[in-house]
XYZ file of C-alpha atoms in Angstrom:
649
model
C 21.953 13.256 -21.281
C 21.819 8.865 -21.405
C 24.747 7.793 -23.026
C 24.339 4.712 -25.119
C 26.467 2.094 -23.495
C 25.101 -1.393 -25.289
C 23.362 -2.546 -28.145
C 22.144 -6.326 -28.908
C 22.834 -7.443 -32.133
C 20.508 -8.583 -34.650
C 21.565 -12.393 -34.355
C 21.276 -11.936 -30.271
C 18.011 -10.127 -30.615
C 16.380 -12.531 -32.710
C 17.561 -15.688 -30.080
C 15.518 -13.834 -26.884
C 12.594 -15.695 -26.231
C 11.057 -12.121 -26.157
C 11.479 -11.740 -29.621
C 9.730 -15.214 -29.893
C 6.913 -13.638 -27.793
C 6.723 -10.625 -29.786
C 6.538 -12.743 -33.190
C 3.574 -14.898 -31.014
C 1.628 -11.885 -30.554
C 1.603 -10.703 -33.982
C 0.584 -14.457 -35.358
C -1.974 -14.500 -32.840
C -3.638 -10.538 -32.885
C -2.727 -10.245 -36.387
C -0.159 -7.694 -35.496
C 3.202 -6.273 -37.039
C 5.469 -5.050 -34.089
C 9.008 -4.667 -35.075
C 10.098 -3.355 -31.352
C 9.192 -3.241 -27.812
C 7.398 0.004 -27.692
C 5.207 -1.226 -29.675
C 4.501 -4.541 -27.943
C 4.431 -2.725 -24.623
C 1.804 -0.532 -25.721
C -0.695 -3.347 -26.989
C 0.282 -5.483 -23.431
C -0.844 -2.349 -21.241
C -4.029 -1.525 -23.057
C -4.778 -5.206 -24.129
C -4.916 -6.788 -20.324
C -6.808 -9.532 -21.066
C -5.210 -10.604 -24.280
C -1.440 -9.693 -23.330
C -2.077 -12.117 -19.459
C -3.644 -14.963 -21.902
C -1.054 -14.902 -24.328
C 1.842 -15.112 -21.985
C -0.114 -17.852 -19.715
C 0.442 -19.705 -22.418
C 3.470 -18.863 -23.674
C 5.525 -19.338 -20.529
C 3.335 -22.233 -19.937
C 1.715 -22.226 -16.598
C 0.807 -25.794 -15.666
C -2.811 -25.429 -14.291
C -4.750 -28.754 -13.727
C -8.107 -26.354 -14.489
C -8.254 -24.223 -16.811
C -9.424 -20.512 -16.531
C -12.774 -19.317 -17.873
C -11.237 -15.837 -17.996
C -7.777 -13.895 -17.735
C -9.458 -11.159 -15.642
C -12.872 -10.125 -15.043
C -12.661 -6.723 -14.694
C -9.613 -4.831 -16.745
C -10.381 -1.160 -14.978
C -10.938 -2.509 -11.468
C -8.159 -1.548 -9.263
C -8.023 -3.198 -6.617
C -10.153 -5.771 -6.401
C -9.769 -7.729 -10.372
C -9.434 -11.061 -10.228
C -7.299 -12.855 -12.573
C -7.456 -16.163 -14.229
C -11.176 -16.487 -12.465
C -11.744 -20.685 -12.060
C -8.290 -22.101 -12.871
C -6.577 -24.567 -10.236
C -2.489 -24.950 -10.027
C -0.010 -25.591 -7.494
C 3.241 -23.241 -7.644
C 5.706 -26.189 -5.984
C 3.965 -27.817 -8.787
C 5.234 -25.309 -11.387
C 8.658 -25.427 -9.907
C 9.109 -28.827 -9.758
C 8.174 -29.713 -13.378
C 11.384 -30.977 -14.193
C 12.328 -34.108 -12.935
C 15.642 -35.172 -14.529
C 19.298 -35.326 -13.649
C 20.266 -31.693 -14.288
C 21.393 -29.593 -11.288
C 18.498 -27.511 -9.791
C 20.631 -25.992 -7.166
C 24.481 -25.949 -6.492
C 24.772 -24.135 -2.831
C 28.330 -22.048 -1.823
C 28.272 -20.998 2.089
C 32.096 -19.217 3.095
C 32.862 -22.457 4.539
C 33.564 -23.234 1.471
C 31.391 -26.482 0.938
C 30.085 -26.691 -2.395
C 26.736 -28.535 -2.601
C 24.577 -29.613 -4.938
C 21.121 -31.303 -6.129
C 19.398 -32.248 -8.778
C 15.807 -31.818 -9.998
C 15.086 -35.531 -8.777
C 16.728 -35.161 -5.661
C 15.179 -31.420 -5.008
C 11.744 -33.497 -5.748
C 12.814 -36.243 -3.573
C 13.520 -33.764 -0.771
C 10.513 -31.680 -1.320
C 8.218 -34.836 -0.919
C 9.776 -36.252 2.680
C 9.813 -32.722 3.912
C 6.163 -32.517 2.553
C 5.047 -35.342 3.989
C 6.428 -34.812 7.285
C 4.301 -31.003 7.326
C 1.488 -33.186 6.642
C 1.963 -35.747 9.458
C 2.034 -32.597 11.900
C -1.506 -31.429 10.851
C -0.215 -28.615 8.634
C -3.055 -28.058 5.977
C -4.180 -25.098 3.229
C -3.516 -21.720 4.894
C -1.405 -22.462 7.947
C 1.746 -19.993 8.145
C 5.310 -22.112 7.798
C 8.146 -20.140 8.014
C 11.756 -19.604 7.959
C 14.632 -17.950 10.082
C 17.426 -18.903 7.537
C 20.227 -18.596 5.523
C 20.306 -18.549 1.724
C 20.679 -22.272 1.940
C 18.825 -25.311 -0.158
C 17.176 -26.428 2.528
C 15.540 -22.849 2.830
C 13.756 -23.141 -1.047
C 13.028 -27.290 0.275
C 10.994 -26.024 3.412
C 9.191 -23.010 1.069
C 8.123 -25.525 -2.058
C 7.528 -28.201 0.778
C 4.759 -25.626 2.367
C 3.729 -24.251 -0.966
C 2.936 -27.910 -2.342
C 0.466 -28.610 0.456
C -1.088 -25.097 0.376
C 0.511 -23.794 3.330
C 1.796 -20.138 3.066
C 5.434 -19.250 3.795
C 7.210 -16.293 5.185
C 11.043 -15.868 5.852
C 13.476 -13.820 7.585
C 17.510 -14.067 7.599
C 19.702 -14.740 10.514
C 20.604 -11.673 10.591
C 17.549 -10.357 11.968
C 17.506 -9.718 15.613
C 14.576 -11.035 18.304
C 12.165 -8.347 17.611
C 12.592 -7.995 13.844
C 11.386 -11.393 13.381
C 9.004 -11.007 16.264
C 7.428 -7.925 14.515
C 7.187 -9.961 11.372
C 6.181 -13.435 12.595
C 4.706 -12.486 15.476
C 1.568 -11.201 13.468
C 0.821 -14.085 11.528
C 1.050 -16.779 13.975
C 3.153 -19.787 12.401
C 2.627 -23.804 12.926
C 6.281 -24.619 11.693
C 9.414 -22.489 12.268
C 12.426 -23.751 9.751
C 15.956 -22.429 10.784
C 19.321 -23.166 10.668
C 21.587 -23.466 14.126
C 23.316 -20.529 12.680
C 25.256 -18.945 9.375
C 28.647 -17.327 8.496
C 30.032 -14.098 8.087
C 33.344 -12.797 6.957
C 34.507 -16.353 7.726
C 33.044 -16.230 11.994
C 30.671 -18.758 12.571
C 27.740 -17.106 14.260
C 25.236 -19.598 16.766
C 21.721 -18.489 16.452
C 19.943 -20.926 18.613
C 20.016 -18.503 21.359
C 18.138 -16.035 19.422
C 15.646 -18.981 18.044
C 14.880 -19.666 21.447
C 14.116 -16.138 22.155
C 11.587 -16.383 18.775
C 9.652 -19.561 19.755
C 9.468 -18.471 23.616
C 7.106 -15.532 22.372
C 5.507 -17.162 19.700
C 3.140 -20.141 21.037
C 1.464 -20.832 18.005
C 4.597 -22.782 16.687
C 4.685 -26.103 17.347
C 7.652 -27.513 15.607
C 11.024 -26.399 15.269
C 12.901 -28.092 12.380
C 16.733 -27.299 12.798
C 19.284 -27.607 9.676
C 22.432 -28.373 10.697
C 24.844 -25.594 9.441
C 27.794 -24.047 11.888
C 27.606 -27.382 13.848
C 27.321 -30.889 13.060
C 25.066 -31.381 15.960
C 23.658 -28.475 16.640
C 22.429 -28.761 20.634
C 18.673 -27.960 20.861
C 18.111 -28.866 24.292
C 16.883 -25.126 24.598
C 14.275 -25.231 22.073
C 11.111 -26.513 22.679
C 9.779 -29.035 20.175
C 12.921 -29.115 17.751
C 14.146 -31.622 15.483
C 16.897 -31.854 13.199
C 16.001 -31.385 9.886
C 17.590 -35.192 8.627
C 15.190 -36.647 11.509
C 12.124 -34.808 10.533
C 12.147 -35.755 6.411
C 10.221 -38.959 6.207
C 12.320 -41.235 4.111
C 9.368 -43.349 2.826
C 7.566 -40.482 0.725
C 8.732 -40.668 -3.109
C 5.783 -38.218 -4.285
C 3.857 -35.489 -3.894
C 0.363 -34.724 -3.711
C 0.276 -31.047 -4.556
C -2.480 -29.369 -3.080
C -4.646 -27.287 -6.275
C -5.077 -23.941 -5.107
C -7.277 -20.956 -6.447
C -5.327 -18.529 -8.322
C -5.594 -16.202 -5.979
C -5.045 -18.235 -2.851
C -2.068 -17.399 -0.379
C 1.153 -18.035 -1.246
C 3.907 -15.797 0.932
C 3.151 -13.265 3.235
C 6.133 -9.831 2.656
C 7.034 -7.191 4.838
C 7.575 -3.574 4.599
C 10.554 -2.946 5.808
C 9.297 -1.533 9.508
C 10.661 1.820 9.800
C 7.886 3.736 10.438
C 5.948 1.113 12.734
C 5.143 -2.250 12.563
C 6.012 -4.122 9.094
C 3.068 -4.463 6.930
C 2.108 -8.030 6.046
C 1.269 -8.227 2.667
C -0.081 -11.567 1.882
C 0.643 -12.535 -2.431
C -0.944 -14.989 -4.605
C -0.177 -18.719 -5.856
C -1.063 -17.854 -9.679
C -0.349 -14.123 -9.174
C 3.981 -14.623 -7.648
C 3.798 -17.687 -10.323
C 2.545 -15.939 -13.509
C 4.250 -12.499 -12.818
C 8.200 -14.061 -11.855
C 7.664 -16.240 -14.480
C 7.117 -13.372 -17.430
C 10.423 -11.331 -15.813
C 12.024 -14.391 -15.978
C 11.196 -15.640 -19.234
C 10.684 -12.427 -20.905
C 12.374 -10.109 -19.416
C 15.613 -11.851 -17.976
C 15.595 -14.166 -20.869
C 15.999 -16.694 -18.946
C 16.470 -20.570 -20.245
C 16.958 -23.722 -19.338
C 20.740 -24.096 -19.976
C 21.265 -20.969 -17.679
C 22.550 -20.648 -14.890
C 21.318 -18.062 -12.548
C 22.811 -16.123 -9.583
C 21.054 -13.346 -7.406
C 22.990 -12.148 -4.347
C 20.664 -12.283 -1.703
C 18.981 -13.117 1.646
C 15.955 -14.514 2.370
C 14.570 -11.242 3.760
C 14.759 -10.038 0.724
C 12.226 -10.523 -2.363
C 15.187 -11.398 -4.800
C 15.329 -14.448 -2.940
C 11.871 -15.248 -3.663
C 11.858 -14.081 -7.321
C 14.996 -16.170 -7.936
C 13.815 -19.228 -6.655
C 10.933 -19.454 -9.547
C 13.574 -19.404 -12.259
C 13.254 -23.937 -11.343
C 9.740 -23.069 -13.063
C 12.161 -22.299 -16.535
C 14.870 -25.933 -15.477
C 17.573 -23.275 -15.210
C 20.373 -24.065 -12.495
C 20.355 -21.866 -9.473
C 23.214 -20.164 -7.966
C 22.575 -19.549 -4.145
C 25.689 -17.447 -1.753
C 24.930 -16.868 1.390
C 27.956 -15.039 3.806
C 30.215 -12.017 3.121
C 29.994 -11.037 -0.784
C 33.729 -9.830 -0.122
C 35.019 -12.864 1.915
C 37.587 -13.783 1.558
C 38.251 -10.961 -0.918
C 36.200 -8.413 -2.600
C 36.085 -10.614 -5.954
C 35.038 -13.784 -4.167
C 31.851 -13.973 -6.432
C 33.054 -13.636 -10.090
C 35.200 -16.317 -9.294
C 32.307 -18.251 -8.253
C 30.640 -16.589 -11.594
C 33.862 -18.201 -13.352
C 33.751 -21.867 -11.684
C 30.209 -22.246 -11.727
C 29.523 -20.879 -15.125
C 27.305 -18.132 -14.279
C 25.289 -16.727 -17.021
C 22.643 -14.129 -15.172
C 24.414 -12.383 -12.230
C 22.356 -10.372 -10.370
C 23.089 -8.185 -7.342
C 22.799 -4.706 -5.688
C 24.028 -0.914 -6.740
C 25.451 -0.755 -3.478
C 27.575 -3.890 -4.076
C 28.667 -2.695 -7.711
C 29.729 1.060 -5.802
C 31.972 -1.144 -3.156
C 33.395 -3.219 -5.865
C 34.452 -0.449 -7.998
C 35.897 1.099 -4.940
C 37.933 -2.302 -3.981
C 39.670 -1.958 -7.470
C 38.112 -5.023 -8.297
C 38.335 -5.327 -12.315
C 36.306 -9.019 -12.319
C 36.499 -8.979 -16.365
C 40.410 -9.001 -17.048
C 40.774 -11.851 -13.138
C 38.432 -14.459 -14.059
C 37.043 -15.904 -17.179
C 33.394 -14.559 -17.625
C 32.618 -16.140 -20.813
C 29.631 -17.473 -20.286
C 27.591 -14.069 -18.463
C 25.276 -12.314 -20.624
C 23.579 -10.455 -18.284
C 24.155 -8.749 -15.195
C 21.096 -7.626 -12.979
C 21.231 -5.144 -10.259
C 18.747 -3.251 -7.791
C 18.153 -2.428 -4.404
C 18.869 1.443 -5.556
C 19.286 3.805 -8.093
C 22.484 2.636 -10.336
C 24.721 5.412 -10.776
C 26.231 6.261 -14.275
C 29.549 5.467 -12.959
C 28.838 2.064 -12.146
C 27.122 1.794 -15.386
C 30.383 2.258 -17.226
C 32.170 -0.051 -14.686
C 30.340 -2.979 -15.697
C 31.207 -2.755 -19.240
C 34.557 -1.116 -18.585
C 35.523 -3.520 -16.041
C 33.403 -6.704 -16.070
C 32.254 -7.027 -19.721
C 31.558 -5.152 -23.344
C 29.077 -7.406 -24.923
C 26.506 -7.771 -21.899
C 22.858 -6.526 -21.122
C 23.440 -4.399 -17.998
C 19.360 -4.611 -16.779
C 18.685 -2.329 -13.939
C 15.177 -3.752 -12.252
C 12.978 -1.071 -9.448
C 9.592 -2.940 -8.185
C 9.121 -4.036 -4.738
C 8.108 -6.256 -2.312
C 5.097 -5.415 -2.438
C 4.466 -6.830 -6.123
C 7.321 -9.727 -5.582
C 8.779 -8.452 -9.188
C 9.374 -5.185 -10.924
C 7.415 -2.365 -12.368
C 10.717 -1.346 -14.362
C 12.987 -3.745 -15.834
C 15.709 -5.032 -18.732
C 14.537 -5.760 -22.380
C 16.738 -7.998 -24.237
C 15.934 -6.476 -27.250
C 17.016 -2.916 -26.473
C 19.845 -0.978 -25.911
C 21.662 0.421 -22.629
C 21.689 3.710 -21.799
C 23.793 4.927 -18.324
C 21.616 5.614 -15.640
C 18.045 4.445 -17.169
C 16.268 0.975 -16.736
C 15.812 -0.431 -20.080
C 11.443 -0.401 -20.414
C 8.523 -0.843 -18.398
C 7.204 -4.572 -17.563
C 5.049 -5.847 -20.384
C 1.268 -5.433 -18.751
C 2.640 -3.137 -16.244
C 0.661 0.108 -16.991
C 3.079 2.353 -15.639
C 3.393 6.015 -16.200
C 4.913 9.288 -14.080
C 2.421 11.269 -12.903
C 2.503 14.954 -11.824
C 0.354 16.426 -9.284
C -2.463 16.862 -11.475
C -2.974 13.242 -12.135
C -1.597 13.860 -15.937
C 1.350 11.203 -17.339
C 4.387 13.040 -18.209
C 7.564 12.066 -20.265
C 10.999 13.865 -19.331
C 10.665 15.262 -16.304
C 10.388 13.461 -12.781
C 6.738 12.824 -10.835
C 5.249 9.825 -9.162
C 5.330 6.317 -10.323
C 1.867 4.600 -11.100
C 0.293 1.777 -12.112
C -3.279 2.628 -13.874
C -4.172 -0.808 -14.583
C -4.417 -3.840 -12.453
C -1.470 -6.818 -12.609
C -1.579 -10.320 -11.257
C 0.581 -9.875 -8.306
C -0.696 -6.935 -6.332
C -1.734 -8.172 -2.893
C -4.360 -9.889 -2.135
C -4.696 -8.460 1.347
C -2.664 -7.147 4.360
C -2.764 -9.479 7.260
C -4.957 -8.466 9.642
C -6.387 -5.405 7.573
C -9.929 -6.739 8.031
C -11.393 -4.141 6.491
C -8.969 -3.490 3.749
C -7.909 0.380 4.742
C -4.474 0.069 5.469
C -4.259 -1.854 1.988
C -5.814 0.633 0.631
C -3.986 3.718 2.327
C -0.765 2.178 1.207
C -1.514 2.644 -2.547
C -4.780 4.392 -3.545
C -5.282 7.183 -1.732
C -2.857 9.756 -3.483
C -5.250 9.027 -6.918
C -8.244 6.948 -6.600
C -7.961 3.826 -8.338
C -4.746 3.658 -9.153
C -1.485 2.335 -7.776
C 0.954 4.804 -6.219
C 4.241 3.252 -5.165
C 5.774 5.744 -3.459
C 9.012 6.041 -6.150
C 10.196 8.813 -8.022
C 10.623 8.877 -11.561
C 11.206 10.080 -15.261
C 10.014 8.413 -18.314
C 12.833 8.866 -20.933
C 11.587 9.721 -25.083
C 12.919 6.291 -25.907
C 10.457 4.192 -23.131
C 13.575 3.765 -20.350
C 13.140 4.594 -17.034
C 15.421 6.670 -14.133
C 14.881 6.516 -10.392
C 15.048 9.451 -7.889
C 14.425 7.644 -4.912
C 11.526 7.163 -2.684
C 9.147 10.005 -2.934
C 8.609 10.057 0.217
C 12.052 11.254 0.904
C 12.155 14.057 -2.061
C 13.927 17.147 -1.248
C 11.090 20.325 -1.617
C 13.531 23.309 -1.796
C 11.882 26.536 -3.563
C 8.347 24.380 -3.616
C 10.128 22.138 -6.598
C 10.201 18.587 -6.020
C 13.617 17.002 -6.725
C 15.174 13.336 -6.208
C 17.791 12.116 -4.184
C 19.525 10.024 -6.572
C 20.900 12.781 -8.775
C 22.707 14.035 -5.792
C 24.299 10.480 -4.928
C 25.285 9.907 -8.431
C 27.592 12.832 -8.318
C 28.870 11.663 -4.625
C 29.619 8.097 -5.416
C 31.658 9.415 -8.299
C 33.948 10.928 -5.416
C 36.783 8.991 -3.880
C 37.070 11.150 -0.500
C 33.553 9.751 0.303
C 32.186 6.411 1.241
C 28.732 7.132 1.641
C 26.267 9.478 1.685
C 22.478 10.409 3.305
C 20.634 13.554 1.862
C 17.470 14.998 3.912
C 15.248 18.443 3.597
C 15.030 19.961 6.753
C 12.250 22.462 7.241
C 13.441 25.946 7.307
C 12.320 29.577 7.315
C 9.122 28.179 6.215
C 11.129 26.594 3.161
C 13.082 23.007 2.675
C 16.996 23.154 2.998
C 19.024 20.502 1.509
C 21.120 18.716 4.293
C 24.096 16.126 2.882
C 25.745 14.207 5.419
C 28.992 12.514 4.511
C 31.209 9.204 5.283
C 34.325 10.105 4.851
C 36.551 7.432 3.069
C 39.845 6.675 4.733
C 42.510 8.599 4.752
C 39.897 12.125 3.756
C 38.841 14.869 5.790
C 36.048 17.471 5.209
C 38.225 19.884 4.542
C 36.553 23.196 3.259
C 38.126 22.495 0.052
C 36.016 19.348 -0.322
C 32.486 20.776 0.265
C 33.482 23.795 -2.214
C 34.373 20.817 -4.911
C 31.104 18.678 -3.936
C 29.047 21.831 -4.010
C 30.789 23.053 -7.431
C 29.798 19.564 -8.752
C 26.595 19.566 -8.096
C 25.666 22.429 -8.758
C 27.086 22.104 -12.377
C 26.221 18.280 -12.668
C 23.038 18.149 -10.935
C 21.345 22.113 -10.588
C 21.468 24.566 -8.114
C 18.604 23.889 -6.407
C 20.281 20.301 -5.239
C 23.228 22.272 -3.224
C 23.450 21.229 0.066
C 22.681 24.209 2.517
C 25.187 22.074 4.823
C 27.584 19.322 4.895
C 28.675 17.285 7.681
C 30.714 14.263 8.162
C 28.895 11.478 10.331
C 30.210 7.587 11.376
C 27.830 5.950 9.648
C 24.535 5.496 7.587
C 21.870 4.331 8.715
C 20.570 1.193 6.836
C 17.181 -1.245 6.561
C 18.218 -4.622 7.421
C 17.689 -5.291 3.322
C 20.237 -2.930 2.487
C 18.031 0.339 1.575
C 19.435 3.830 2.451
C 16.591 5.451 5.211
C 16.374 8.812 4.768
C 13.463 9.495 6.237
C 14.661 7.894 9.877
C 17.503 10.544 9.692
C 15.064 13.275 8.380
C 12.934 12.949 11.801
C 16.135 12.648 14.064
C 17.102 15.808 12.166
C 13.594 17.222 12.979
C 13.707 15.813 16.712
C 11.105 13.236 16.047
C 11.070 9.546 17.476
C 12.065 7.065 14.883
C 9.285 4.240 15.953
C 11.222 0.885 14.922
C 14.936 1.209 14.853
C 14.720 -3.223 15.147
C 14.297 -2.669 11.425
C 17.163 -1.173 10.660
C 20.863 -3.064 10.255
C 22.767 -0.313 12.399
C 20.252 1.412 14.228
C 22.995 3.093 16.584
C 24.148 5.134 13.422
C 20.659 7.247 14.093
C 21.814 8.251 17.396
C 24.338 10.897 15.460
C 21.685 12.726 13.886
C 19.460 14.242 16.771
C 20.263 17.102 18.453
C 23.301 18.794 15.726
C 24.361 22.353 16.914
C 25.514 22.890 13.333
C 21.581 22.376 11.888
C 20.276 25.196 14.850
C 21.610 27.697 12.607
């Protein structure tokens, strides 16, 4: 049973620019909604009307108008939003053009940096310019091997503003991770730094870049930002310049290319487990309008905040943060060790730089709470109202850590989408309460439901996670899916015309929303399908363990559930242990989640994003070849799982 952990108050519920929506809509429709049920409802079976309305609202700056919000509300995929109208995203986020800081920049060097929204424009329009001098026109790839830097969000808006479409990767990525990504799409421009920190080691990448450009001839120039070095020695890399010699300093404006709104914008990856990393290639209006509503809406995000997301650019918070210019709010970027020098090295950042939306992982709130780290009574936090996390399934635990440890009064918003949509199918609602372990609501003009086997939407008990209505930033196509089947494979063949993600959920009574994990990687004892997350929220609530991975392996023509452990330091697996994590799951969980077996392993295995990948230990288990172990972050931690005596028997 949820456990109500937060309520907003009337006075804070009536200052969210969602209630402002919500009061919009019912001038507009001629409607009375007193809550967000309500207004949900009308947004998912209003499409047209709900996509208009918040156009508008969260004003999209479009120099042609649209003739129509979407042609075809049932049509999934294939609708087409906003049919006619012309914008420019750079265009969007570069509104602003005042003295205000846009972006204030801390690397574990230590160097704080910032800019403001005239000098981001200013540096947007030389590096602009400079694209355009090469040749680089509407459609050509630019892209980016990078840290979470400024100059990474300069080289993207610089693309997006001449129509160019932009792709990144972090430094952490090895040769062929970034080779199975960019490799596919052919780039003009590569934009990377001559390396990046962690835990407080410099780290030179311009061996690795030269590895990258070597087997990718379709890039012609290599900008290089300055970072580890001063002067960075490219004498290895083939057509590089330094990023302060390739700005023109004589541009002082932009021409922003207008772009259809469904014209490329980025192009995302799957995270390559199973095979190459699928390509899937977003929208300028459909990234823009979409961000912009979880932003605005959702986040309640403003112009005197001041945002952070912990992130890389690999990652799609990095992409979804970068739009909150579009609102004039002041952006937070880290890149490094989030526990360098010390495990609360970023709520003292959220102290000195005033941070009032932090956003992060589940897996970084589980390691705090295990450092001890208690960031509410060390640092001043008066200014956060909102902490954001995702990545995974938030335990309860770490529910009742934030506002034990980091703050009472705060939305805690737990936010599940993907890549693949650049934004969230689940998210917070500033109007509602917090319950432990659920996501606050569905997005507003996300038509999402749980859906059993039978294609029927059911509340309280866990199924599939759909979408049975088109949104603005599904894909527009998978690179090099000419005829559209691996698009369509990914999402539409489970139910016909509708969106499967591949998630497991419930639906609460009160509209919130828990994960189970991928549903891919359900467990299937008995023939009844259950989620992994249940079973880690018990284990992270253990202090013997460190981590966790939970597979089925096929048995006796049945599933059995198989729980491998990290053991924290100092703890064995003693037989008294698995008794206790057995007795606890079986009481806290059911029966049916009891492991069959428990063994301690070194490590587990993760994507280079930071996602848990059970199904690569599943086929080790099974004694199948894991195709793409470049995708993963420790890819020797498979080699543990093939070939166990213990799982013969």
């Amino acid at each position: 049973m949820s456990k109500l952990l937060w309520q907003p108050s009337e006075e804070r519920i009536k200052s969210t620019n969602m209630y402002r929506f919500m009061n919009r809509v019912n001038e507009t429709y001629g409607k009375d909604f007193k809550d967000y049920p309500e207004l949900w409802e009308w947004s998912v079976n209003n499409i047209e009307d709900f996509w208009t309305i918040t156009w508008e609202f969260i004003d999209i700056k479009a120099s042609q108008p649209f003739d129509k919000a979407i042609d075809d509300p049932k049509k999934m995929p294939g609708a087409k939003f906003f049919v006619n109208s012309k914008l420019n995203f750079a265009q969007n986020l570069l509104r602003f053009r005042n003295d205000r800081i846009a972006i204030v920049f801390k690397g574990e060097d230590s160097v704080r940096r910032t800019f403001t929204y005239n000098q981001l424009y200013d540096e947007v329009a030389g590096t602009a310019s400079s694209l355009k001098k090469l040749g680089i026109q509407k459609g050509d790839r630019v892209v980016g091997f990078v840290p979470n830097m400024p100059e990474s969000i300069i080289a993207m808006l610089a693309a997006a503003s001449i129509g160019a479409v932009w792709s990144s990767c972090s430094p952490d990525f090895g040769i062929k991770g970034v080779l199975d990504r960019f490799g596919q799409t052919q780039p003009k421009v590569l934009f990377t730094a001559d390396g990046y920190f962690f835990k407080g080691k410099p780290l030179d990448s311009i061996e690795r870049i030269a590895g990258i450009v070597e087997k990718i001839p379709s890039i012609e120039k290599v900008v290089v930002i300055p970072y580890v070095s001063a002067q960075p020695d490219t004498k290895s890399l083939a057509n590089a310049v330094l990023y302060k010699d390739f700005k023109d300093p004589e541009a002082s404006s932009i021409e922003f290319e207008q772009m259809d709104f469904d014209d490329p914008l980025y192009i995302m990856y799957s995270s390559g487990t199973t095979g190459l990393p699928k390509c899937m290639v977003q929208s300028v209006g459909g990234v823009l309008l979409h961000q912009k509503k979880e932003l605005v809406l959702h986040t309640d995000l403003k112009e005197d905040d001041v945002i952070f997301y912990f992130t890389t650019c690999g990652w799609m918070m990095w992409n979804w943060l970068t739009a909150s210019l579009s609102v004039g709010a002041t952006l937070v970027l880290y890149d490094g060790n989030p526990f360098h020098p010390g495990p609360d090295a970023l709520w003292k950042m959220a102290q000195d730089e005033k941070i009032s939306i932090f956003g992060t992982s589940a897996g970084y709130i589980e390691a705090l709470k295990n450092a001890g780290v208690k960031p509410g009574k060390q640092f001043d936090l008066s200014c956060l109202k909102s902490v954001l996390s995702t990545g995974s399934p938030l335990s309860d635990e770490n529910f009742e850590f934030i506002y034990r440890e980091v703050k009472e009064d705060i939305q805690l918003a737990s936010i599940s989408g993907g890549s693949d949509l650049n934004g969230c199918f689940a998210l917070g609602n500033p109007m509602g309460p917090v319950y432990t372990g659920e996501l606050q609501c569905r997005g507003l003009g996300m038509k999402v439901y749980a859906y059993d086997e039978n294609a029927n939407p059911v509340v309280g008990q866990q199924a599939e996670l759909v979408c049975t209505a088109p949104f603005p930033s599904m894909p527009i196509f998978f690179w090099g899916d000419d005829d559209g089947s691996k698009y369509h494979s990914a999402y539409f063949d489970e139910f016909p015309g509708i969106w499967t993600h591949g998630d497991f959920i419930m639906v609460t009574e009160h509209g919130g929303v828990i994960m189970y994990g991928r549903s891919d990687a359900t467990l299937n004892p008995g023939g009844v399908r259950i989620g992994t997350a249940e079973i880690y929220r018990r284990l992270d609530a253990m202090e013997e363990l460190e981590d966790s991975v939970i597979v089925g392996q096929s048995w006796n023509n049945d599933v059995r559930v198989i729980l491998f452990v990290k053991m924290a330091a100092g703890f064995d697996l003693s037989d008294d242990l698995q008794n206790k994590i057995r007795a606890d799951i079986r009481a806290n969980a059911s029966p049916r989640h009891v492991p069959a077996k428990i063994i301690a392993c070194p490590d587990v295995p993760y994507t280079l994003n930071m996602k848990k990948v059970e199904l690569a230990v599943k086929k080790m288990v099974e004694g199948k070849a894991v195709k793409n172990k470049d995708a993963l972050k420790n890819p020797e931690s498979l080699d543990f799982f093939g070939n166990i005596e213990e799982l013969k028997t």
